[in-house]
Amino acid sequence: MDKGRSRTTDPLTSNIAGSKLKNFTKDHGRILKALHEYENLTDSELEQLASRRHWPMCGKDYYRRRRSDLKTMNLITATDQRRANPQGNLETAWALNIERKTRMETQTGASFDEGNIIFIDLGDDEYGVEGKDLQPGAEVKVSKKNGGKATVIIDEIIDEEDGIQTATFTWPDEVGKALEDGQTIFTQTDNGEWLIKGYALIEGEKVEVTSRNGKKRTVIVGPIHSADENRLQTAAFENVESDMSDLLADGRIIFIRDDGEYLIKGKGLAKGSTAKVTKANGKKVKVTVGHVISDENGIQTATFTSINKSEN
C-alpha cells in the first residue's frame, strides 16, 4: 500500500532516519504553522512560543535548529526585519516564502467545523491531511484543490493544536474485501461518530479491529446499531485499558477512572487551561483542567471541571 508520505526513507541529514524523521517532520510543521499565524518570527520568539504552547523538546535552541532545517529546504526566507532578543541582541525575523504562504492560505480556506479534511504539505516532499476528530485507521474523504474528494486512510496523528489534527495517511484498498475476509473495521457516521463494522459482533465481548493501515486494535463491542440483510453489523465500541497508552502516544487526552474518581490524562495539561478530551466513542468534549496530580514522562494526570459542573 502506497504511503501518503512520499519520501519516508529520505533523511534530512545522514544520521536522521526512520521514526526520527516523523518527529522532525511534525516539528517543522509546527514552525510553518506559527510563521503563517504570526507572519514572521525571530528564533527567540519562536522558542518562546514553543514554550508557551508546550511543544515537545522546547528549550535548548531545539526549534532554532529546526527553523534552520526549513531554510535549507527553501520553505522560509529571511526578512529585512531585525528585533532584539531578551539579551538585547538583534535577530533576523523569518517568514514563509511566497510559494509556501500561498499554499497554506489556500489550505486554510476549508471549514474544519463543517467536517472538511484537507491535504497539507509537510515539507521535504511529504504530504499529510488536516482536520478534526481524525482517528488512525479510519477511512475519510479529503477535499482537493480542484473541488473533488479523495479517499484516504488515516495513518498516524503527528500533531494536534486548537482541536485541529495533522496526520499521515495511506491510500485505501477496498473496504469490502476486508469485510469479506472476516475482519472488523472502523467506520464513521455522517455526524462524526466512530463505530465498528463486521460480522458476528456480540455486545460486551472483545473483538480485534483491523485498521486500514494494517494495525490491529482490540475494543469492546457496544450496543449493536444495525444489521443489513447479509448480517453485516454496525456497533458502538469502547476502548480497552491496554489501548490507552496508544491513544496517549497519539497525543490524545483521555478520561481515566482511579478509585472511582474520573480524571483526565494526556500531554500539555496545565491548571486553568481548556482541554479537548477524547471519549471512548471517539467524540471530544471540552473541559477545564483542574489540579495536576502527577506528571510522568511528560504525561500529566489531572482533575477537571466540565462545563457548568463542579470539579471532578
XYZ file of C-alpha atoms in Angstrom:
312
model
C 0.000 0.000 0.000
C 1.403 3.375 -1.042
C 2.082 5.786 1.763
C 0.844 9.356 1.631
C 4.279 10.381 2.828
C 6.226 10.226 -0.388
C 9.788 10.071 0.963
C 9.728 8.335 4.322
C 13.209 6.922 3.862
C 14.900 10.129 2.711
C 16.727 11.578 5.741
C 17.215 15.245 6.453
C 20.808 14.502 7.381
C 22.900 11.351 7.240
C 22.076 10.398 10.826
C 18.283 11.086 10.796
C 16.073 8.215 9.637
C 13.051 6.090 10.457
C 10.997 7.268 13.415
C 13.220 10.303 13.972
C 12.108 11.660 10.604
C 8.470 11.637 11.770
C 9.389 13.728 14.810
C 11.399 16.189 12.748
C 8.618 16.494 10.177
C 5.897 17.383 12.706
C 8.234 19.823 14.468
C 8.854 21.539 11.137
C 5.084 21.647 10.624
C 4.602 23.452 13.943
C 7.063 26.133 12.865
C 5.425 26.567 9.457
C 2.006 26.997 11.089
C 3.421 29.515 13.558
C 5.010 31.570 10.776
C 1.709 31.539 8.899
C -0.088 32.704 12.049
C 2.394 35.430 13.089
C 3.692 36.490 9.630
C 7.311 36.419 10.857
C 9.262 35.381 13.946
C 12.813 35.578 15.213
C 14.447 32.454 16.628
C 13.997 33.722 20.195
C 10.327 34.491 19.560
C 9.903 31.010 18.114
C 11.480 29.380 21.167
C 9.250 31.466 23.479
C 6.163 30.427 21.505
C 7.201 26.756 21.714
C 7.499 27.090 25.493
C 4.093 28.793 25.872
C 2.387 26.110 23.805
C 4.222 23.239 25.487
C 5.696 21.904 22.246
C 7.801 18.751 22.706
C 11.551 19.396 23.024
C 11.056 23.122 23.626
C 14.105 24.879 25.049
C 17.821 24.430 24.417
C 17.543 26.014 20.932
C 15.772 22.920 19.516
C 13.298 24.881 17.382
C 16.016 27.306 16.323
C 17.757 24.316 14.724
C 14.513 23.071 13.162
C 13.981 26.564 11.706
C 17.435 26.266 10.157
C 16.298 22.994 8.539
C 13.393 24.854 6.911
C 15.768 27.438 5.479
C 17.813 24.603 3.982
C 14.568 23.203 2.483
C 13.882 26.654 0.949
C 10.480 26.820 2.682
C 11.220 30.036 4.592
C 13.180 33.188 3.915
C 14.898 35.914 5.929
C 13.033 39.232 6.111
C 14.594 42.675 6.370
C 13.273 42.950 9.945
C 15.544 42.522 12.964
C 14.318 42.529 16.578
C 16.091 42.412 19.909
C 16.134 39.172 21.890
C 15.930 39.097 25.729
C 19.710 39.646 25.865
C 19.416 42.788 23.740
C 20.996 41.292 20.623
C 19.316 41.819 17.246
C 17.965 38.719 15.483
C 16.645 38.187 11.957
C 12.893 37.637 11.583
C 11.949 34.681 9.363
C 8.855 34.268 7.195
C 7.307 31.742 4.822
C 8.439 32.025 1.229
C 5.777 33.166 -1.251
C 5.001 29.679 -2.601
C 4.625 28.172 0.876
C 2.472 31.102 2.092
C 0.162 30.765 -0.927
C -0.253 27.034 -0.309
C -1.100 27.467 3.358
C -3.575 30.274 2.664
C -5.318 28.022 0.131
C -5.388 25.148 2.619
C -6.837 27.203 5.482
C -9.843 28.168 3.348
C -11.582 24.901 4.258
C -14.037 24.863 7.164
C -12.908 22.231 9.664
C -16.022 22.841 11.778
C -18.123 21.543 8.897
C -16.130 18.321 8.841
C -13.790 19.219 5.984
C -10.420 17.498 5.801
C -7.658 18.854 3.585
C -4.299 17.766 2.248
C -1.302 19.626 3.687
C 2.302 19.858 2.560
C 4.510 18.773 5.479
C 7.711 19.829 3.785
C 10.556 17.818 2.255
C 8.134 16.388 -0.375
C 5.911 14.793 2.268
C 2.140 15.224 2.469
C -0.416 14.664 5.192
C -4.000 15.645 5.999
C -5.556 18.091 8.474
C -8.975 18.066 10.105
C -10.946 17.489 13.276
C -11.601 14.187 15.082
C -9.208 12.155 12.926
C -8.682 8.553 14.062
C -5.820 6.268 12.999
C -7.098 3.534 10.704
C -10.261 5.395 9.680
C -11.216 5.938 6.042
C -12.017 9.615 5.319
C -12.734 11.836 2.325
C -10.279 14.690 1.785
C -11.025 17.889 -0.159
C -8.772 18.502 -3.161
C -7.815 21.883 -4.597
C -9.891 21.203 -7.729
C -13.020 20.784 -5.620
C -13.125 16.997 -5.780
C -12.689 14.460 -2.985
C -10.101 11.738 -2.452
C -10.468 8.801 -0.070
C -7.511 8.045 2.209
C -6.805 6.055 5.369
C -5.571 7.966 8.429
C -2.196 6.514 9.410
C -0.683 8.386 12.370
C -1.641 11.576 14.229
C 1.568 13.620 14.282
C 0.286 16.904 15.726
C -2.783 18.490 17.312
C -3.318 22.149 18.081
C -6.552 24.025 18.870
C -8.547 20.910 18.030
C -7.043 20.578 14.529
C -5.088 17.375 13.954
C -2.351 16.709 11.418
C -1.892 13.118 10.267
C -0.039 10.988 7.784
C -2.155 8.783 5.536
C -2.214 5.775 3.235
C -4.269 5.120 0.114
C -7.131 2.641 0.665
C -7.820 -0.834 -0.551
C -11.442 -1.890 -0.980
C -13.324 -1.939 2.329
C -15.483 -4.793 1.101
C -12.525 -7.121 0.710
C -11.540 -6.690 4.365
C -15.096 -7.438 5.481
C -15.325 -10.467 3.201
C -12.133 -11.753 4.791
C -13.908 -11.685 8.163
C -12.187 -8.588 9.510
C -13.882 -5.966 11.670
C -13.160 -2.370 10.656
C -13.721 1.181 11.933
C -16.319 3.364 10.202
C -17.542 6.939 10.705
C -21.139 8.177 10.589
C -22.222 11.425 8.936
C -22.379 13.126 12.359
C -18.772 12.207 13.143
C -19.340 9.258 15.491
C -16.888 6.355 15.194
C -18.329 2.821 15.091
C -17.133 -0.663 14.149
C -18.457 -2.835 11.340
C -18.198 -6.597 10.963
C -19.913 -9.960 11.275
C -20.945 -11.910 14.412
C -20.441 -8.970 16.773
C -21.688 -9.606 20.332
C -22.231 -6.739 22.757
C -19.807 -6.828 25.687
C -17.268 -9.102 24.013
C -13.780 -8.070 22.926
C -13.083 -8.003 19.199
C -9.929 -7.303 17.217
C -10.441 -4.447 14.758
C -8.144 -4.106 11.767
C -7.238 -0.524 10.912
C -6.844 0.289 7.239
C -3.147 0.933 7.836
C -2.812 -2.763 8.743
C -2.567 -2.304 12.508
C -4.850 -4.238 14.842
C -6.588 -2.919 17.936
C -8.781 -4.659 20.497
C -12.024 -2.966 21.563
C -15.162 -3.957 23.493
C -18.303 -4.233 21.370
C -21.009 -1.801 22.479
C -24.691 -1.678 21.503
C -25.465 -3.012 18.011
C -26.763 -0.122 15.901
C -27.818 -2.005 12.789
C -27.508 -5.192 10.731
C -28.133 -5.489 6.979
C -29.678 -8.333 5.008
C -26.287 -10.063 4.887
C -25.941 -9.835 8.703
C -23.195 -7.227 8.446
C -23.413 -5.360 11.749
C -22.537 -1.828 12.795
C -21.920 -1.276 16.514
C -20.603 1.162 19.083
C -17.386 0.267 20.924
C -15.291 1.063 23.969
C -11.537 1.080 24.268
C -9.874 -1.486 26.496
C -7.299 -0.421 29.075
C -4.364 -1.697 27.015
C -5.236 0.771 24.249
C -4.899 3.831 26.466
C -1.126 4.069 26.001
C -1.607 4.111 22.217
C -4.101 6.968 22.467
C -1.747 8.942 24.724
C 1.136 8.327 22.323
C -1.041 9.775 19.543
C -1.309 12.988 21.561
C -4.889 12.425 22.753
C -6.212 13.491 26.145
C -8.418 10.794 27.670
C -10.672 10.129 30.641
C -9.486 7.590 33.219
C -11.012 6.234 36.409
C -8.937 5.984 39.576
C -10.569 4.534 42.719
C -13.987 5.571 41.438
C -12.883 9.125 40.571
C -12.805 10.316 36.963
C -9.649 12.163 35.890
C -8.055 13.238 32.628
C -4.682 12.154 31.292
C -2.528 13.483 28.484
C 0.253 15.804 27.404
C 0.420 19.554 27.967
C -2.158 19.739 30.769
C -1.898 22.959 32.778
C -4.194 24.194 35.543
C -6.883 26.520 34.242
C -6.372 25.660 30.578
C -9.083 24.245 28.318
C -8.555 20.716 27.010
C -10.418 18.601 24.470
C -10.809 15.091 25.849
C -11.441 12.072 23.623
C -14.304 9.862 24.789
C -14.473 6.112 24.151
C -16.671 6.630 21.086
C -14.143 8.990 19.502
C -16.089 12.187 20.214
C -14.409 15.069 22.040
C -15.628 17.226 24.908
C -14.153 20.405 26.341
C -13.144 20.566 29.998
C -11.178 22.942 32.200
C -8.031 21.428 33.689
C -8.013 21.431 37.493
C -5.152 20.301 39.731
C -2.320 18.396 38.033
C -1.756 15.495 40.429
C 1.067 13.719 38.599
C 3.488 14.163 35.716
C 5.309 11.090 34.420
C 7.435 11.165 31.277
C 5.643 14.287 30.029
C 2.149 12.841 30.529
C 0.041 14.557 33.184
C -2.920 13.296 35.201
C -5.307 15.976 36.435
C -8.714 16.715 37.869
C -11.097 18.615 35.622
C -14.221 20.726 35.537
C -16.942 20.049 32.995
C -18.963 22.929 31.576
C -21.415 24.188 34.216
C -20.369 21.413 36.596
C -18.252 21.277 39.737
C -14.697 19.965 39.652
C -14.146 16.200 39.433
